[in-house]
Short mmCIF file of C-alpha atoms and ligand atoms in Angstrom, two decimals:
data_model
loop_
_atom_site.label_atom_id
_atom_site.label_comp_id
_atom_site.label_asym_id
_atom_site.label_seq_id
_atom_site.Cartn_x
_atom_site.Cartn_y
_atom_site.Cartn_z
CA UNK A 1 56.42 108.18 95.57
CA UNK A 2 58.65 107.07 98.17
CA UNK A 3 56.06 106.09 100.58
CA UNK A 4 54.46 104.25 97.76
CA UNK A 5 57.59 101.80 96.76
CA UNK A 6 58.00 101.59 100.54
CA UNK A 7 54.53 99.73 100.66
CA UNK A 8 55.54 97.71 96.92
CA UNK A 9 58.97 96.55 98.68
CA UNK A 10 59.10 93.68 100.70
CA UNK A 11 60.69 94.61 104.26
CA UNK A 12 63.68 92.33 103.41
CA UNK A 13 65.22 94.58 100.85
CA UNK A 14 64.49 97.54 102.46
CA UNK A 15 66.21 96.74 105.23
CA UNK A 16 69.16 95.49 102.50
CA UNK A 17 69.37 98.55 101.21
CA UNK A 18 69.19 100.29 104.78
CA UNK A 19 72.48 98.09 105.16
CA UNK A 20 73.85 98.79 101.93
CA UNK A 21 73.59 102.85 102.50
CA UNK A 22 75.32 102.81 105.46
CA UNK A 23 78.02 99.93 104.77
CA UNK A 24 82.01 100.97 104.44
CA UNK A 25 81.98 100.84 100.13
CA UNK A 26 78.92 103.23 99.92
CA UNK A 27 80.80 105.58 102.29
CA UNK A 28 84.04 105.18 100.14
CA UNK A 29 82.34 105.97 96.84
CA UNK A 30 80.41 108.92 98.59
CA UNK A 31 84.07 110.31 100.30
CA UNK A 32 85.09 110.15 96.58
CA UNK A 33 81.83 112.32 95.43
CA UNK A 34 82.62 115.07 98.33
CA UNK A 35 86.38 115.49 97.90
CA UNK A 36 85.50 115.55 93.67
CA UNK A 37 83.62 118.51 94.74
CA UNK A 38 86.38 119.88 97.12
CA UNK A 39 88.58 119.71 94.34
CA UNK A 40 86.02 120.78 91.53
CA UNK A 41 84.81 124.07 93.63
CA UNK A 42 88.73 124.77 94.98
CA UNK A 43 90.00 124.58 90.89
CA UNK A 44 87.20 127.02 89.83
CA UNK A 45 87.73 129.65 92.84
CA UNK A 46 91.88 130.32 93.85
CA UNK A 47 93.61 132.54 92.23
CA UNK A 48 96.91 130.79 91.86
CA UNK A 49 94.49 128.38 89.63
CA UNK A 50 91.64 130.34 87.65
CA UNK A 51 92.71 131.70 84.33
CA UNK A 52 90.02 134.78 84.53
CA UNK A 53 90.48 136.33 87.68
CA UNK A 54 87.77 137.61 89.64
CA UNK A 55 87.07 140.61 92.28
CA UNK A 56 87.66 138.26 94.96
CA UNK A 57 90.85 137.07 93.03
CA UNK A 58 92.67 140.11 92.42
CA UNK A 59 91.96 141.64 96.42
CA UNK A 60 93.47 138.41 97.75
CA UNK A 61 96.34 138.54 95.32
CA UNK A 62 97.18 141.77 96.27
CA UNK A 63 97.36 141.34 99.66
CA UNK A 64 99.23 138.20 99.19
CA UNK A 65 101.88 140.30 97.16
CA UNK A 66 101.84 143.30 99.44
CA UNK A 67 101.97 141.20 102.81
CA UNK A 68 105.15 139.89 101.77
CA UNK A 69 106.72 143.00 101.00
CA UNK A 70 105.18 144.45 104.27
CA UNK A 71 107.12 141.24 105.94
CA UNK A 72 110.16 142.53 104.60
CA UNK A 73 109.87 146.38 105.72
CA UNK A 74 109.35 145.27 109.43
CA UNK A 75 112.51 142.89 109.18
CA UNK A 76 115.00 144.03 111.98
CA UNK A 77 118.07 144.07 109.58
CA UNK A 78 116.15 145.98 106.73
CA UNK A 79 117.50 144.25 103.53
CA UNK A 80 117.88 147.28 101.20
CA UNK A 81 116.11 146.33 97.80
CA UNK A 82 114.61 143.52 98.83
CA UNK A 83 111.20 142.18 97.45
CA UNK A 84 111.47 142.12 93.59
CA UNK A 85 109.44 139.35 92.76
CA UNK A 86 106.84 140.30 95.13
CA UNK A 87 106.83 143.50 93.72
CA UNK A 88 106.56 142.52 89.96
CA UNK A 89 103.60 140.87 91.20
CA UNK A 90 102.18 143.11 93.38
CA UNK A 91 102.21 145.80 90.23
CA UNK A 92 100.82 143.14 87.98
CA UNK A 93 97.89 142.69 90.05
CA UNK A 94 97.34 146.14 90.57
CA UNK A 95 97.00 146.85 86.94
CA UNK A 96 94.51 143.89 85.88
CA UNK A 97 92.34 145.18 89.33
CA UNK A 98 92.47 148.87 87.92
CA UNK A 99 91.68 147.93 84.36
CA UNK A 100 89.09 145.55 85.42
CA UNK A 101 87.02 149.00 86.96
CA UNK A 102 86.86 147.80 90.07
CA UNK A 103 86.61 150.64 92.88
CA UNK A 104 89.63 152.65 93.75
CA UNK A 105 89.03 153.21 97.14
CA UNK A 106 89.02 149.66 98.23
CA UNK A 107 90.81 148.86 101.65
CA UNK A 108 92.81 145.71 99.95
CA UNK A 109 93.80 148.10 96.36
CA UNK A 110 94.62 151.32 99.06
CA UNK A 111 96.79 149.10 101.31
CA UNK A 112 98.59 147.71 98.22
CA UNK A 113 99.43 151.09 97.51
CA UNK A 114 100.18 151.57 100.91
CA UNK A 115 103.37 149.41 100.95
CA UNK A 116 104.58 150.67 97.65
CA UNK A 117 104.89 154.08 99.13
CA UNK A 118 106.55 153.04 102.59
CA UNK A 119 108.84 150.85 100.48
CA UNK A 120 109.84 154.10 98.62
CA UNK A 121 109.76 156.07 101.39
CA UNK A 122 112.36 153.85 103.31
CA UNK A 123 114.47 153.38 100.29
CA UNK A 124 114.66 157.14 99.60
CA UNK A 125 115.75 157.79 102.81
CA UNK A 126 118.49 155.48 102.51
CA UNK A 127 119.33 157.04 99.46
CA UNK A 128 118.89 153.57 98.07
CA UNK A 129 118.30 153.38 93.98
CA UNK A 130 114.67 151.74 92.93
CA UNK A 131 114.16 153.76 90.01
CA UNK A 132 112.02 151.43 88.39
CA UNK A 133 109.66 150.70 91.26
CA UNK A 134 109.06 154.59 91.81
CA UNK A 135 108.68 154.82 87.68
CA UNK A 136 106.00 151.59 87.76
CA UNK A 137 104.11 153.70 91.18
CA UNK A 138 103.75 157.38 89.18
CA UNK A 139 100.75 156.43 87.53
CA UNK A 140 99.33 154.94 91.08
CA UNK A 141 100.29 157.90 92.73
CA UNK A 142 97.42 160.57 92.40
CA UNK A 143 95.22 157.42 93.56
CA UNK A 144 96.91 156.61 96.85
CA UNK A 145 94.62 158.18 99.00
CA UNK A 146 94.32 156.36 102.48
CA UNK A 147 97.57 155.37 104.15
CA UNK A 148 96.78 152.06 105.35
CA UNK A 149 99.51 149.35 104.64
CA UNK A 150 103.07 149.04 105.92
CA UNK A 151 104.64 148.75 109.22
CA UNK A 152 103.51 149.61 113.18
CA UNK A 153 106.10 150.14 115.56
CA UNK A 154 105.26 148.43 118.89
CA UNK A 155 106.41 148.41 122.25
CA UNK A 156 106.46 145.42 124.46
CA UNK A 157 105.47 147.41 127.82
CA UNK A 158 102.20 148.37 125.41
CA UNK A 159 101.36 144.65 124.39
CA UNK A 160 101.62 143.18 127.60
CA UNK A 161 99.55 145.91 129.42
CA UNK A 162 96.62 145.11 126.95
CA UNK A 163 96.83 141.45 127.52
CA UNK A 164 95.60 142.47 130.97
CA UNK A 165 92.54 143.97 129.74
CA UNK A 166 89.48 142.65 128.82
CA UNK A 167 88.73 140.36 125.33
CA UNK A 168 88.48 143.41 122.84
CA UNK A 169 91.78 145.14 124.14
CA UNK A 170 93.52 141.59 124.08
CA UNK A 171 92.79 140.68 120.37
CA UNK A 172 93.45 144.11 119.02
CA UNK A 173 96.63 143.87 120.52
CA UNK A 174 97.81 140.69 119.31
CA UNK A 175 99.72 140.62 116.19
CA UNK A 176 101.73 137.94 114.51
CA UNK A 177 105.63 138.26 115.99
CA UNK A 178 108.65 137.26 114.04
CA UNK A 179 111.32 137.88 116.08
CA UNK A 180 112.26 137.33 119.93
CA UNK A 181 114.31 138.31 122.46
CA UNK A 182 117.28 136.06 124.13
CA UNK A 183 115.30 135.02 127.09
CA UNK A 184 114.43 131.30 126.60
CA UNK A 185 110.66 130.20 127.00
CA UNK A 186 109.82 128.14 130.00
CA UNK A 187 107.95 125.32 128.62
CA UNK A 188 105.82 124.97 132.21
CA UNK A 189 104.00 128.42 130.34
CA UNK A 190 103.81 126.64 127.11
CA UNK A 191 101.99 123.41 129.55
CA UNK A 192 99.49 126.24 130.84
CA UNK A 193 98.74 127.54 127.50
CA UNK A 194 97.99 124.29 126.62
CA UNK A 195 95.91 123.33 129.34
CA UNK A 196 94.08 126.49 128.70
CA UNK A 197 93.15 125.16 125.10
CA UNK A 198 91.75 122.15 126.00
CA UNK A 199 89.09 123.95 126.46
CA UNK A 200 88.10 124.83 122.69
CA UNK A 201 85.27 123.01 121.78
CA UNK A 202 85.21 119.64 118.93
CA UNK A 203 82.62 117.72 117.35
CA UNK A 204 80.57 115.48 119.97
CA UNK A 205 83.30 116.42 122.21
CA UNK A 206 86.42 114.38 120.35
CA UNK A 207 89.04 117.08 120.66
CA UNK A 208 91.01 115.44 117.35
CA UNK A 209 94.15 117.74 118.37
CA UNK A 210 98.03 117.38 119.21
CA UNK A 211 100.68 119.57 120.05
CA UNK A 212 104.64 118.71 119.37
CA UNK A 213 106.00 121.19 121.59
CA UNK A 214 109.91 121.36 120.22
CA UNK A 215 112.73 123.24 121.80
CA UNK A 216 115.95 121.25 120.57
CA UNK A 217 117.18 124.24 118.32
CA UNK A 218 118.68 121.85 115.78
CA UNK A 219 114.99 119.93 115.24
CA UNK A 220 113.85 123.78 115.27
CA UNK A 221 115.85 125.14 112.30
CA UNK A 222 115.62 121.93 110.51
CA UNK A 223 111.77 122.73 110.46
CA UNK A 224 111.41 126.32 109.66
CA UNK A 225 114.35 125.21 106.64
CA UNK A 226 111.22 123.34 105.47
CA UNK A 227 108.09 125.09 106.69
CA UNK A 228 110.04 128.01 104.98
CA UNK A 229 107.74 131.37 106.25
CA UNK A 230 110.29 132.76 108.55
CA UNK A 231 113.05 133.26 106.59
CA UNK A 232 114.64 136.41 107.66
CA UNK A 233 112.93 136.44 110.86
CA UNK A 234 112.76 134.38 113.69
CA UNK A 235 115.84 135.44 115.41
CA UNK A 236 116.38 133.70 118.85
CA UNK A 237 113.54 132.06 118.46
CA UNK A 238 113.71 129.14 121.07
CA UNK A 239 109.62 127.11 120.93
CA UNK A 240 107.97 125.62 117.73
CA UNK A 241 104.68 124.05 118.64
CA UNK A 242 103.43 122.05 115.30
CA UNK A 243 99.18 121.70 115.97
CA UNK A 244 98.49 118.37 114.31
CA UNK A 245 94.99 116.69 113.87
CA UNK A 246 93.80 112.83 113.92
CA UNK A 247 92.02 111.48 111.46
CA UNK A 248 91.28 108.39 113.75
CA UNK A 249 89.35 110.48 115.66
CA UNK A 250 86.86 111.11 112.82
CA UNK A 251 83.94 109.73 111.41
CA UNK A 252 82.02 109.55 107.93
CA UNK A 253 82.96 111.36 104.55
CA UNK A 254 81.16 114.33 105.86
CA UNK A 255 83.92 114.98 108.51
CA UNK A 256 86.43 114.97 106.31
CA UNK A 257 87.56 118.18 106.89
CA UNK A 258 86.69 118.30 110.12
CA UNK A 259 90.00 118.37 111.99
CA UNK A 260 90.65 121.34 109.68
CA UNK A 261 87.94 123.10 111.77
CA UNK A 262 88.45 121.50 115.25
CA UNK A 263 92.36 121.89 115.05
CA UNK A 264 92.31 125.31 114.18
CA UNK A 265 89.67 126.10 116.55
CA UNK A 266 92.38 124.95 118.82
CA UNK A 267 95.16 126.77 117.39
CA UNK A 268 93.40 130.11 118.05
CA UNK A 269 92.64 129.28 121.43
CA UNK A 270 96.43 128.18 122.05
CA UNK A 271 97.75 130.88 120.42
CA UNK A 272 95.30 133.57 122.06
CA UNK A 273 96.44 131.61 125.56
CA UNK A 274 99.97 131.96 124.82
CA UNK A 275 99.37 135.85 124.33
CA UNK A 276 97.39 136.14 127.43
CA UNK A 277 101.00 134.11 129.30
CA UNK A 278 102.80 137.58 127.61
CA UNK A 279 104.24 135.40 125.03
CA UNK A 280 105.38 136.47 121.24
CA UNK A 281 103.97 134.44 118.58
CA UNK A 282 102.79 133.87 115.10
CA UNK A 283 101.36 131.51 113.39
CA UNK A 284 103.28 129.68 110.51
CA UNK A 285 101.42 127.73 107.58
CA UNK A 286 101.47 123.75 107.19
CA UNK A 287 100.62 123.89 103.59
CA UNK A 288 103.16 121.21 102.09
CA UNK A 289 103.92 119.72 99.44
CA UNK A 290 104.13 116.36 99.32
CA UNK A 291 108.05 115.99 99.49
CA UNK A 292 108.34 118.42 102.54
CA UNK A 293 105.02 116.88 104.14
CA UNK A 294 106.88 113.41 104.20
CA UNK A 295 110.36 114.63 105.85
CA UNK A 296 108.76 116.43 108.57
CA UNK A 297 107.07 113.03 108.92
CA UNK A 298 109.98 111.80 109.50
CA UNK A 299 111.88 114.29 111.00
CA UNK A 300 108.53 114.19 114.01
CA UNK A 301 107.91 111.24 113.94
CA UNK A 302 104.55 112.00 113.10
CA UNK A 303 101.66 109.13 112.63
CA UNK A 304 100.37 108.85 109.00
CA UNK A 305 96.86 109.29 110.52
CA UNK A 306 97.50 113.24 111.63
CA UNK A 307 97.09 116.26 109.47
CA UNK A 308 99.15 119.47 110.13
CA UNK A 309 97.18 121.95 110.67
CA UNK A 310 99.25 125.18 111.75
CA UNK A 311 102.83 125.82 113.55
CA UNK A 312 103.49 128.45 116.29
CA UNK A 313 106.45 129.92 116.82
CA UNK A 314 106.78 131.41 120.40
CA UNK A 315 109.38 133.88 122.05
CA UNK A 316 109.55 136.93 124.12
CA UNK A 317 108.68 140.19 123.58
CA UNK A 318 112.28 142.79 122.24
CA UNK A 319 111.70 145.93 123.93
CA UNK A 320 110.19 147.81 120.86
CA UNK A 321 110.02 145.85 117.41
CA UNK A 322 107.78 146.38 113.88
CA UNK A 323 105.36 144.21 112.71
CA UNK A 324 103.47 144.13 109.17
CA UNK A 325 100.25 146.30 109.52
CA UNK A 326 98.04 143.61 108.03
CA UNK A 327 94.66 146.05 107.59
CA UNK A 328 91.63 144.47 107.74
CA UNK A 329 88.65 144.84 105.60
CA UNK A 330 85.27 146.74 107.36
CA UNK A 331 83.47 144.04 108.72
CA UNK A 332 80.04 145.27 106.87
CA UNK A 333 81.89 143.50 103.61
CA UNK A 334 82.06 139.98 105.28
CA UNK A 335 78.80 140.28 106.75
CA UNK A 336 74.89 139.59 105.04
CA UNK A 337 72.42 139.72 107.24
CA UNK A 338 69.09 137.52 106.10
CA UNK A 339 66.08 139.14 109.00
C1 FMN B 1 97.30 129.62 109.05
C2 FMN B 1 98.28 130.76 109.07
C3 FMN B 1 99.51 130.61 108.47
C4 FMN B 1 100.45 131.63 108.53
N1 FMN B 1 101.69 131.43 107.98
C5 FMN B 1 102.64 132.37 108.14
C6 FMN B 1 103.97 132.10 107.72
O1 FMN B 1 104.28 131.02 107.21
N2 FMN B 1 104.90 133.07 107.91
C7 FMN B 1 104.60 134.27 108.52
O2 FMN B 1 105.50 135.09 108.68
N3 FMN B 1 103.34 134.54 108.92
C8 FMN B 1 102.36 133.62 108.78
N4 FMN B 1 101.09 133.84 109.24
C9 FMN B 1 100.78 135.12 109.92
C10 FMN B 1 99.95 136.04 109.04
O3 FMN B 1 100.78 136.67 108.12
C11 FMN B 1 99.24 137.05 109.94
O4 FMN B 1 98.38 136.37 110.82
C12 FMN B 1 98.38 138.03 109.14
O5 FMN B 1 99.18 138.85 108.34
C13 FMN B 1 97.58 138.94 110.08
O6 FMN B 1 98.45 139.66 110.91
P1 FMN B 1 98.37 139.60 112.49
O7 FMN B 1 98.45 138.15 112.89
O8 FMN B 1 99.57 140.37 112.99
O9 FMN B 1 97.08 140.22 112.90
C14 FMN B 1 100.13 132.86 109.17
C15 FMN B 1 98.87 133.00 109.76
C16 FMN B 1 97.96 131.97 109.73
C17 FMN B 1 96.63 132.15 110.42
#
């Protein structure tokens, strides 16, 4: 059929409508088309959105609920009774996933469970009143039957020797720290972390990427105030680097998200880098709204062309600190095969 109007056509439109596909309004109205379909298939699938949650729903919720409270249990200055509303939602969740059938021995439901119990367990041995939190856990009780969620105590000395070792021993010893010692972080390791990065790889080579490297403590707190997922931690924390993308290093519609990919490709790199140079760090989310999106703008100077895509915080190791567990699922659950 297409062959056939190509012979009907004179060569003059065709090559019209050649111009016409690729010209800057067709592009527009097709950039509308992709992100109405971003939006359409992101509305039907998270779970602070869908009305009917799903498997998939309720696992993530849980661990959203339960990683907070984990956050909490490895704070240095425990904050007896903290965690209410995470907990009210943690039990919520826990009741629509058991009620909806789903299995019981699931890593995500077990780890929920998990942090209810070390949560008790720390309170009771404070001899700190949660009545109702151990009344709401009875009935979950009898089903907690894998300890998996909670806190690890580490040790510095044990982090740093791993970061010597090869690739495996480096990632599995690399977990998101939230608070640092005194010593101040020389920014010529920060340079060499950096130059390490450079190195991830971009589409056709752009590298769409930035780094703000910030260690003015005032510009510091004024950003975790609005970045606002540290709060309790971050003690003597002394380096912020915000990863930013450019959008004018992009393309066509199709690349839209495409700094998403490339600048957290380079995140991970930076941050792995940054653990190899025996620095603490974690990761801290650039999801903002619009209102906080705009004053760090402002506050960084930062072009209206970039996207945030991540912030690291970065310190040195304490001596011995916890962290949050954060179990993973078994990989044969992520993974189809098609042979
Ligand atoms: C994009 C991103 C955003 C994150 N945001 C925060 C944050 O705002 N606050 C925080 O304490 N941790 C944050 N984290 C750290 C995660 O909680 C952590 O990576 C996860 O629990 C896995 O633990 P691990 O890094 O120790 O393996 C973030 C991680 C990523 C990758």
């Amino acid at each position: 059929m297409k062959d056939r109007l190509k012979k009907i056509i004179p060569d003059s439109w065709l090559k019209a409508i050649r111009r016409l596909r690729q010209s800057r309004i067709v592009k527009k109205i097709q950039l509308l088309l992709l992100v109405k379909d971003d939006v359409t298939r992101f509305n039907a699938s998270a779970f602070g959105l869908r009305k009917h949650q799903t498997y998939g729903n309720l696992i993530s919720a849980i661990t959203f609920h339960a990683h907070s409270i984990e956050k909490g249990l490895s704070h240095q200055n425990l904050r007896l009774g903290f965690g209410k509303k995470a907990l009210a939602g943690l039990f919520s969740t826990l009741k629509t996933y058991k009620e909806g059938g789903y299995p019981l021995d699931d890593i995500r439901f077990q780890s929920g469970l998990s942090v209810i119990d070390e949560y008790i367990r720390i309170h009771n041995a404070h001899d700190f009143n949660i009545e109702e939190t151990k009344i709401r856990f009875e009935p979950y009780r009898t089903l907690h039957t894998t300890a998996i969620g909670g806190t690890l105590d580490l040790r510095k000395e044990d982090i740093l020797t791993a970061t010597k070792g090869n690739f495996n021993d480096l990632v599995k010893m690399r977990f998101s720290t939230r608070d640092y010692s005194v010593q101040k972080v020389d920014v010529q390791l920060i340079n060499q972390s950096i130059v390490t990065s450079m190195k991830t790889p971009s589409i056709c080579n752009r590298q769409p990427w930035e780094v703000i490297v910030i260690q003015n403590k005032a510009i510091i707190d004024q950003v975790l105030t609005l970045q606002g997922g540290l709060t309790e931690h971050g003690s003597h924390l002394s380096t912020l680097l915000v990863v930013l993308s450019k959008g004018e290093y992009l393309m066509g519609p199709e690349e839209r998200n495409q700094g998403y990919v490339d600048g957290g490709m380079f995140a991970m790199t930076l941050l792995y880098a940054l653990h190899q140079n025996g620095l603490a760090v974690c990761p801290l989310n650039a999801d903002f709204n619009r209102k906080i999106d705009r004053n760090l703008r402002t506050l960084l100077s930062i072009s209206p062309h970039d996207s945030f895509i991540v912030m690291l915080s970065v310190g040195h190791y304490m001596e011995s600190y916890k962290v949050p567990r954060s179990q993973r699922d078994d990989f044969s659950e992520i993974t189809t095969y098609i042979l």
